[in-house]
Short mmCIF file of C-alpha atoms in Angstrom, two decimals:
data_model
loop_
_atom_site.label_atom_id
_atom_site.label_comp_id
_atom_site.label_asym_id
_atom_site.label_seq_id
_atom_site.Cartn_x
_atom_site.Cartn_y
_atom_site.Cartn_z
CA MET P 284 44.40 12.26 39.88
CA SER P 285 46.98 10.14 41.50
CA SER P 286 48.10 6.75 40.86
CA SER P 287 47.03 5.63 44.69
CA GLN P 288 43.16 7.25 44.04
CA LEU P 289 42.97 5.23 40.40
CA PHE P 290 44.12 2.23 42.39
CA ASP P 291 41.73 2.60 45.27
CA ASP P 292 38.58 3.55 42.73
CA HIS P 293 39.50 0.13 40.83
CA TYR P 294 38.89 -1.97 43.85
CA ARG P 295 35.89 -0.04 45.15
CA THR P 296 34.23 -0.66 41.87
CA PRO P 297 31.47 -3.64 42.47
CA LYS P 298 31.93 -7.11 41.00
CA PRO P 299 29.85 -7.89 37.96
CA PRO P 300 27.08 -10.51 38.98
CA PRO P 301 27.86 -13.97 37.53
CA LEU P 302 26.58 -14.97 34.38
CA PRO P 303 23.14 -16.91 34.02
CA CYS P 304 23.32 -20.61 34.07
CA TRP P 305 21.14 -23.32 33.73
CA ASN P 306 19.77 -24.99 36.66
CA TYR P 307 18.86 -28.30 35.85
CA GLY P 308 16.02 -28.67 38.84
CA ARG P 309 14.85 -25.35 37.98
CA GLY P 310 14.33 -26.24 34.28
CA LYS P 311 13.05 -29.54 34.82
CA LYS P 312 10.29 -28.00 36.93
CA TYR P 313 9.41 -25.53 34.15
CA LEU P 314 9.12 -28.19 31.75
CA MET P 315 6.97 -30.40 33.49
CA LYS P 316 4.61 -27.39 34.40
CA PHE P 317 4.60 -26.80 30.63
CA ARG P 318 3.56 -30.46 30.11
CA ASP P 319 1.02 -30.43 32.47
CA CYS P 320 -0.59 -26.94 30.88
CA LEU P 321 -0.42 -29.35 27.65
CA ASN P 322 -2.13 -32.20 29.20
CA LEU P 323 -4.72 -29.76 30.82
CA HIS P 324 -5.61 -28.41 27.40
CA GLU P 325 -5.80 -31.88 25.45
CA GLU P 326 -8.19 -32.80 28.69
CA LYS P 327 -10.53 -29.94 27.94
CA LYS P 328 -10.57 -30.68 24.35
CA GLU P 329 -11.27 -34.25 24.92
CA ALA P 330 -14.41 -32.86 27.60
CA TRP P 331 -15.95 -30.66 24.91
CA ASP P 332 -15.39 -33.52 22.20
CA LYS P 333 -17.53 -35.56 24.79
CA VAL P 334 -20.06 -32.93 25.45
CA PHE P 335 -20.69 -33.11 21.49
CA LYS P 336 -20.71 -36.89 21.18
CA GLU P 337 -22.98 -37.56 24.05
CA GLY P 338 -25.33 -34.63 23.24
CA HIS P 339 -26.17 -34.12 26.70
CA GLY P 340 -28.76 -30.93 27.14
CA ALA P 341 -28.91 -30.38 23.33
CA ASP P 342 -30.90 -27.57 22.48
CA VAL P 343 -30.63 -27.88 18.59
CA CYS P 344 -30.96 -30.19 15.66
CA VAL P 345 -29.09 -29.95 12.85
CA VAL P 346 -30.04 -31.79 9.77
CA THR P 347 -28.91 -32.00 6.56
CA GLY P 348 -30.48 -31.48 2.56
CA LYS P 349 -31.68 -35.14 2.44
CA ASP P 350 -33.31 -35.27 5.75
CA ASP P 351 -37.04 -35.37 6.32
CA VAL P 352 -37.48 -33.14 9.13
CA GLN P 353 -40.86 -34.44 9.84
CA ASN P 354 -40.02 -38.21 9.94
CA ALA P 355 -36.39 -37.94 11.49
CA THR P 356 -35.60 -39.69 14.40
CA ARG P 357 -32.87 -38.25 16.77
CA GLU P 358 -30.92 -41.42 16.62
CA ASP P 359 -30.59 -41.99 12.51
CA HIS P 360 -31.24 -38.47 10.92
CA VAL P 361 -30.18 -35.40 13.04
CA ILE P 362 -26.90 -34.33 14.93
CA LEU P 363 -27.54 -32.87 18.26
CA ALA P 364 -25.83 -29.67 19.26
CA HIS P 365 -25.91 -26.65 21.75
CA SER P 366 -27.35 -23.34 20.96
CA CYS P 367 -24.38 -21.49 22.85
CA ILE P 368 -21.28 -23.15 21.11
CA LEU P 369 -23.00 -22.48 17.70
CA VAL P 370 -23.44 -19.17 18.43
CA MET P 371 -20.01 -18.50 19.81
CA SER P 372 -18.33 -20.46 16.87
CA SER P 373 -20.30 -18.88 13.70
CA PRO P 374 -22.02 -15.42 13.29
CA VAL P 375 -23.85 -16.95 10.34
CA LEU P 376 -25.11 -19.91 12.47
CA ARG P 377 -26.27 -17.23 15.14
CA SER P 378 -28.19 -15.57 12.48
CA LEU P 379 -30.19 -19.07 11.68
CA LEU P 380 -30.59 -19.86 15.13
CA GLU P 381 -32.30 -16.45 15.75
CA LYS P 382 -35.04 -17.49 13.02
CA ALA P 383 -35.01 -21.25 13.52
CA PRO P 384 -38.32 -23.03 14.08
CA VAL P 385 -38.77 -25.18 17.35
CA ARG P 386 -39.89 -28.74 17.37
CA ASN P 387 -40.04 -30.71 20.49
CA LYS P 388 -38.29 -27.94 22.66
CA LEU P 389 -35.37 -28.17 19.93
CA LYS P 390 -34.33 -25.56 17.14
CA ILE P 391 -34.13 -27.06 13.79
CA ILE P 392 -31.39 -25.54 11.49
CA LYS P 393 -30.57 -27.43 8.12
CA ILE P 394 -27.04 -27.67 6.60
CA SER P 395 -28.00 -28.03 2.65
CA GLY P 396 -25.70 -29.50 -0.09
CA VAL P 397 -23.67 -31.84 2.06
CA THR P 398 -23.97 -35.41 3.63
CA ARG P 399 -24.83 -35.91 7.43
CA GLU P 400 -20.90 -37.24 7.70
CA VAL P 401 -19.65 -33.83 6.67
CA ALA P 402 -22.21 -32.15 8.84
CA ARG P 403 -21.04 -33.91 11.73
CA VAL P 404 -17.37 -33.42 11.03
CA PHE P 405 -18.05 -29.88 10.79
CA ILE P 406 -20.21 -29.52 14.08
CA ARG P 407 -17.69 -31.43 15.92
CA PHE P 408 -14.97 -29.19 14.89
CA LEU P 409 -16.94 -26.44 16.21
CA TYR P 410 -16.79 -27.81 19.90
CA SER P 411 -13.69 -29.10 20.28
CA SER P 412 -11.42 -28.35 16.91
CA CYS P 413 -11.10 -32.45 16.92
CA TYR P 414 -11.32 -34.21 13.78
CA GLU P 415 -10.21 -37.56 12.52
CA GLU P 416 -7.41 -37.54 9.91
CA GLU P 417 -9.13 -39.95 7.55
CA GLU P 418 -12.23 -37.73 7.75
CA MET P 419 -10.35 -34.83 6.96
CA LYS P 420 -8.81 -36.14 3.84
CA LYS P 421 -11.99 -37.26 2.59
CA ASN P 422 -14.26 -34.51 3.12
CA ALA P 423 -11.53 -31.42 2.95
CA ILE P 424 -13.17 -30.01 -0.19
CA HIS P 425 -16.73 -29.86 1.32
CA LEU P 426 -15.32 -28.78 4.73
CA LEU P 427 -13.82 -25.87 3.02
CA VAL P 428 -17.31 -24.60 1.22
CA LEU P 429 -18.86 -25.34 4.67
CA SER P 430 -16.21 -23.11 6.79
CA HIS P 431 -16.32 -20.15 4.32
CA ALA P 432 -20.43 -20.12 4.20
CA TYR P 433 -20.44 -20.31 7.79
CA SER P 434 -17.30 -18.24 8.57
CA VAL P 435 -15.14 -20.49 10.33
CA PRO P 436 -11.60 -19.15 9.54
CA SER P 437 -9.64 -21.96 11.42
CA LEU P 438 -11.39 -24.59 9.76
CA LYS P 439 -10.76 -22.72 6.65
CA LYS P 440 -6.88 -22.89 7.04
CA LEU P 441 -6.88 -26.70 8.22
CA CYS P 442 -9.14 -27.49 5.11
CA ILE P 443 -6.39 -25.54 2.91
CA TYR P 444 -3.69 -27.32 4.49
CA HIS P 445 -5.12 -30.67 3.71
CA ILE P 446 -6.09 -29.80 0.11
CA GLU P 447 -2.44 -28.83 -0.66
CA LYS P 448 -1.15 -31.69 0.88
CA ASN P 449 -3.15 -34.63 -0.12
CA ILE P 450 -5.72 -33.63 -2.69
CA LEU P 451 -4.07 -30.96 -5.06
CA THR P 452 -2.78 -32.65 -8.45
CA LYS P 453 -2.12 -31.63 -11.95
CA GLU P 454 -5.84 -33.27 -13.09
CA ASN P 455 -8.06 -31.38 -10.42
CA VAL P 456 -5.95 -28.03 -10.10
CA VAL P 457 -8.20 -26.21 -12.47
CA ASP P 458 -11.47 -26.94 -10.77
CA LEU P 459 -9.62 -26.27 -7.06
CA LEU P 460 -8.42 -23.08 -8.34
CA GLN P 461 -11.86 -22.23 -8.96
CA LEU P 462 -13.04 -23.31 -6.06
CA ALA P 463 -10.41 -21.12 -3.99
CA ARG P 464 -11.62 -17.96 -5.57
CA GLY P 465 -15.35 -18.81 -4.97
CA CYS P 466 -14.30 -19.46 -1.26
CA ASP P 467 -11.71 -16.32 -0.81
CA ALA P 468 -8.84 -18.92 -0.14
CA ALA P 469 -6.07 -16.76 -1.36
CA ARG P 470 -3.30 -19.11 -0.47
CA LEU P 471 -5.04 -22.03 -2.19
CA ALA P 472 -5.32 -20.02 -5.48
CA TYR P 473 -2.04 -18.83 -5.10
CA VAL P 474 -0.75 -22.64 -4.88
CA CYS P 475 -2.99 -23.68 -7.65
CA THR P 476 -2.20 -20.68 -10.00
CA ARG P 477 1.86 -21.67 -9.36
CA LEU P 478 1.21 -25.16 -10.04
CA ILE P 479 -0.35 -24.34 -13.20
CA PHE P 480 2.37 -22.20 -14.28
CA LYS P 481 4.92 -24.58 -13.54
CA ASP P 482 3.63 -27.44 -15.78
CA PHE P 483 0.94 -25.28 -18.31
CA LYS P 484 1.34 -27.80 -20.91
CA THR P 485 -0.11 -30.72 -18.61
CA VAL P 486 -2.43 -28.99 -17.37
CA SER P 487 -3.88 -27.10 -20.53
CA GLY P 488 -4.62 -30.76 -21.92
CA THR P 489 -6.53 -31.60 -18.70
CA GLU P 490 -10.51 -32.24 -18.60
CA GLY P 491 -10.84 -29.51 -15.89
CA TRP P 492 -9.09 -26.83 -18.29
CA LYS P 493 -11.62 -27.62 -21.23
CA VAL P 494 -14.43 -27.12 -18.99
CA MET P 495 -13.32 -24.15 -17.94
CA ARG P 496 -12.51 -22.81 -21.40
CA ASP P 497 -16.45 -23.27 -22.26
CA VAL P 498 -18.13 -22.24 -18.64
CA ASN P 499 -15.58 -19.60 -17.59
CA PRO P 500 -13.24 -18.15 -20.82
CA THR P 501 -12.72 -14.73 -18.77
CA LEU P 502 -10.61 -16.97 -16.12
CA GLU P 503 -8.73 -18.66 -18.91
CA GLN P 504 -7.94 -15.37 -20.33
CA GLU P 505 -6.74 -14.18 -16.99
CA LEU P 506 -4.33 -17.37 -16.46
CA LEU P 507 -2.97 -16.75 -19.71
CA GLU P 508 -2.19 -13.17 -19.58
CA SER P 509 -0.60 -14.05 -16.03
CA LEU P 510 1.26 -16.64 -17.22
CA VAL P 511 2.86 -14.44 -20.44
CA GLU P 512 3.69 -11.61 -17.51
CA SER P 513 5.16 -14.36 -15.39
CA ASP P 514 7.73 -15.66 -18.21
CA SER P 515 8.23 -11.88 -18.94
CA ARG P 516 9.46 -11.30 -15.53
CA LYS P 517 11.36 -14.57 -15.35
CA LEU P 518 13.10 -13.89 -18.39
CA GLU P 519 13.89 -10.13 -16.77
CA ARG P 520 15.54 -11.69 -13.52
CA SER P 521 17.38 -13.87 -15.55
CA ASN P 522 18.82 -11.34 -17.51
CA LYS P 523 19.52 -9.13 -15.01
CA ARG P 524 21.47 -12.28 -13.24
CA GLU P 525 23.42 -12.72 -16.22
CA GLU P 526 24.38 -8.86 -16.52
CA HIS P 527 25.29 -8.82 -13.01
CA GLN P 528 27.55 -12.10 -13.21
CA THR P 529 28.89 -10.08 -16.32
CA TYR P 530 29.92 -7.19 -14.18
CA PHE P 531 30.96 -9.18 -11.26
CA LEU P 532 33.17 -11.29 -13.47
CA LEU P 533 34.73 -7.94 -14.77
CA TYR P 534 35.28 -6.70 -10.93
CA GLU P 535 37.30 -10.20 -10.49
CA ALA P 536 39.30 -9.41 -13.47
CA MET P 537 40.19 -5.71 -12.58
CA GLU P 538 41.25 -7.06 -8.99
CA ALA P 539 43.47 -9.82 -10.76
CA LEU P 540 44.81 -7.27 -13.15
CA VAL P 541 46.08 -5.05 -10.04
CA HIS P 542 47.33 -7.94 -8.30
CA ILE P 543 49.48 -9.44 -11.18
CA SER P 544 50.62 -6.17 -12.05
CA ARG P 545 51.51 -5.31 -8.31
CA ASP P 546 52.42 -8.46 -6.84
CA GLY P 547 52.87 -11.03 -9.72
CA CYS P 548 51.62 -14.59 -9.28
CA ARG P 549 52.72 -17.99 -10.47
CA ASN P 550 55.07 -17.69 -13.48
CA ILE P 551 54.46 -14.18 -14.04
CA TRP P 552 55.73 -11.06 -12.17
CA PRO P 553 56.62 -7.40 -12.26
CA ALA P 554 60.13 -6.40 -13.05
CA ASP P 555 60.85 -5.67 -9.29
CA LYS P 556 59.78 -8.81 -7.85
CA SER P 557 61.66 -12.15 -8.14
CA LEU P 558 60.64 -15.51 -9.42
CA HIS P 559 61.15 -17.16 -5.97
CA HIS P 560 59.25 -14.35 -4.14
CA ASN P 561 56.18 -14.92 -6.87
CA GLU P 562 56.06 -18.70 -6.61
CA SER P 563 55.75 -18.63 -2.83
CA GLN P 564 52.41 -16.70 -3.22
CA GLY P 565 51.15 -18.21 -6.60
CA SER P 566 50.28 -21.66 -5.10
CA ASN P 567 47.81 -19.53 -2.55
CA CYS P 568 46.29 -17.46 -4.96
CA ASN P 569 43.17 -15.46 -3.52
CA PHE P 570 41.81 -14.20 -6.60
CA PRO P 571 39.42 -16.26 -8.89
CA ALA P 572 40.18 -14.44 -12.06
CA CYS P 573 44.00 -14.64 -11.72
CA LYS P 574 44.70 -17.49 -13.90
CA ARG P 575 42.58 -16.40 -16.88
CA ILE P 576 43.84 -12.76 -16.53
CA GLU P 577 47.72 -14.24 -16.41
CA LEU P 578 46.83 -16.12 -19.67
CA LEU P 579 45.76 -13.04 -21.32
CA VAL P 580 48.54 -11.25 -20.17
CA ARG P 581 51.12 -13.85 -21.38
CA HIS P 582 49.21 -13.76 -24.85
CA PHE P 583 49.03 -10.01 -24.98
CA ARG P 584 52.86 -9.86 -24.43
CA GLY P 585 53.81 -12.48 -27.08
CA CYS P 586 51.09 -11.71 -29.88
CA ASP P 587 52.32 -10.21 -33.05
CA LEU P 588 48.89 -8.43 -33.42
CA SER P 589 48.45 -7.14 -29.93
CA VAL P 590 47.16 -3.69 -31.24
CA PRO P 591 43.66 -2.25 -31.51
CA GLY P 592 41.96 -4.31 -34.12
CA GLY P 593 44.10 -7.44 -33.45
CA CYS P 594 43.03 -10.88 -32.67
CA ALA P 595 40.32 -11.38 -30.20
CA ASP P 596 42.16 -12.11 -27.21
CA CYS P 597 44.17 -9.36 -27.66
CA LYS P 598 40.85 -7.03 -28.08
CA ARG P 599 39.79 -8.24 -24.80
CA MET P 600 43.13 -7.38 -23.07
CA TRP P 601 42.84 -3.98 -24.50
CA GLN P 602 39.33 -3.92 -23.15
CA LEU P 603 40.37 -4.68 -19.44
CA LEU P 604 43.16 -2.36 -19.31
CA GLU P 605 41.31 0.68 -20.65
CA LEU P 606 38.37 -0.17 -17.82
CA HIS P 607 41.06 -0.31 -15.53
CA SER P 608 42.24 2.85 -16.30
CA ARG P 609 38.81 4.35 -15.86
CA MET P 610 38.46 2.70 -12.48
CA CYS P 611 42.15 3.72 -11.19
CA ALA P 612 42.56 6.36 -8.49
CA GLU P 613 46.08 6.74 -9.41
CA SER P 614 47.78 9.04 -11.76
CA TYR P 615 51.37 8.33 -11.98
CA TYR P 616 52.36 5.25 -10.14
CA CYS P 617 49.94 2.69 -11.20
CA THR P 618 51.87 -0.50 -12.02
CA VAL P 619 49.33 -1.74 -14.53
CA PRO P 620 50.58 -1.35 -18.08
CA LEU P 621 49.11 1.35 -20.23
CA CYS P 622 46.90 2.87 -17.22
CA ARG P 623 48.52 6.27 -17.88
CA TYR P 624 48.39 5.74 -21.70
CA PHE P 625 44.45 5.57 -21.51
CA LYS P 626 44.22 7.94 -18.78
CA GLU P 627 45.38 10.51 -21.37
CA LYS P 628 43.22 9.16 -23.95
CA MET P 629 40.15 9.35 -21.90
CA GLN P 630 40.94 13.41 -22.22
CA ASN P 631 39.72 13.32 -25.70
CA LEU P 632 36.30 11.37 -25.67
CA ASN P 633 33.44 12.82 -26.50
CA LYS P 634 30.59 13.34 -23.86
CA LYS P 635 28.74 10.15 -24.96
CA GLU P 636 31.37 7.92 -24.62
CA LYS P 637 32.42 9.17 -21.46
CA GLN P 638 28.89 8.64 -20.37
CA LYS P 639 29.09 4.84 -21.32
CA TRP P 640 32.08 4.46 -19.90
CA ASP P 641 30.95 6.08 -16.51
CA LEU P 642 27.80 3.64 -16.55
CA LEU P 643 29.99 0.71 -17.03
CA VAL P 644 32.65 1.84 -14.05
CA SER P 645 29.35 2.31 -11.83
CA ARG P 646 27.89 -1.01 -12.37
CA VAL P 647 31.29 -2.93 -12.05
CA ARG P 648 31.88 -1.18 -8.74
CA ALA P 649 27.93 -2.11 -7.36
CA SER P 650 28.53 -5.49 -8.79
CA LYS P 651 30.52 -6.22 -5.32
CA GLY P 652 30.17 -2.95 -3.22
CA THR P 653 33.18 -0.25 -3.90
CA LEU P 654 36.45 -1.12 -5.38
CA SER P 655 38.29 0.11 -2.19
CA SER P 656 39.68 -3.24 -1.84
CA ILE P 657 41.43 -2.84 -5.02
CA CYS P 658 44.54 -1.67 -3.45
CA TYR P 659 45.67 1.17 -5.93
CA MET P 660 48.89 1.86 -3.81
CA LYS P 661 51.18 4.99 -4.38
CA VAL P 662 54.92 3.97 -4.73
CA SER P 663 56.51 5.14 -1.49
#
């Protein structure tokens, strides 16, 4: 293809469409529509809440355990509701309504074990999901029981949230754990268990723990076993972190050792580098372990016991040099001292010793990916 054809093809290519930009007028229009939808949703909630409060057209009479059905008056002792709402909100209430007795054209259902106030908050929530914050904080535990008994998942989630936020303490955590297990509230049970493990000494001295020990010893045994298992996992994770940190420090030490032997740093440098060149790099060294390795190298050079079996610092230096030799990919051109010596020594190790070194090398490499960043360069 000739250059003229390429030139023509270039200018025949259509221009790309412009980048999308924010249209303030259009964005404001969408925002207003979104707000209108929210307002419409709130209006519907208010309308359903009004239907519940006024009780217009109600065909169900809800009474509590303390109500006398024969003598109750509609104003003082009962809660008026609509069967269509209750049937759609709870399968349990649907079953109750199918068998409910009728009196004065009203089906009568009974919610036992709670006060009229709690039952009213419960029925109101079925209509519009509306509630007063103070009522929810005060009655969250009873409402959790009702939400579980009558299968209302949305109310159960809300009750769990308020219990975690406003009610749960170290004094009542054992009681709430038993409640959560009875109401199949997995999240609340998890939060309670975590709080118990966090401060077991305080919780185990509460009255709730003592009662549980007498009434439900199986749960106590289960918690103690879980606590031991949790502590074991924590100890295992801590040991793994410390082990990984040790290998990571060895990784950094290998990097710094190659850096010092090849380029020099601060006040130590190889024979083929000048002090001026070294000082220009020492102030901006990017190797975290460089200073520590430099001190070890200085000590190793000047120590009279720098042989295997000498002082502790010399032993450490020997070990680092030997580890480097097993990680080094160079055979003849490595600038790290004694690298070739240890490579030759490596040939005489038995199988068990080789496996130990191979395992150490693999874990050091794994602590920070591969050691390709350590440049074992050949001398050109």
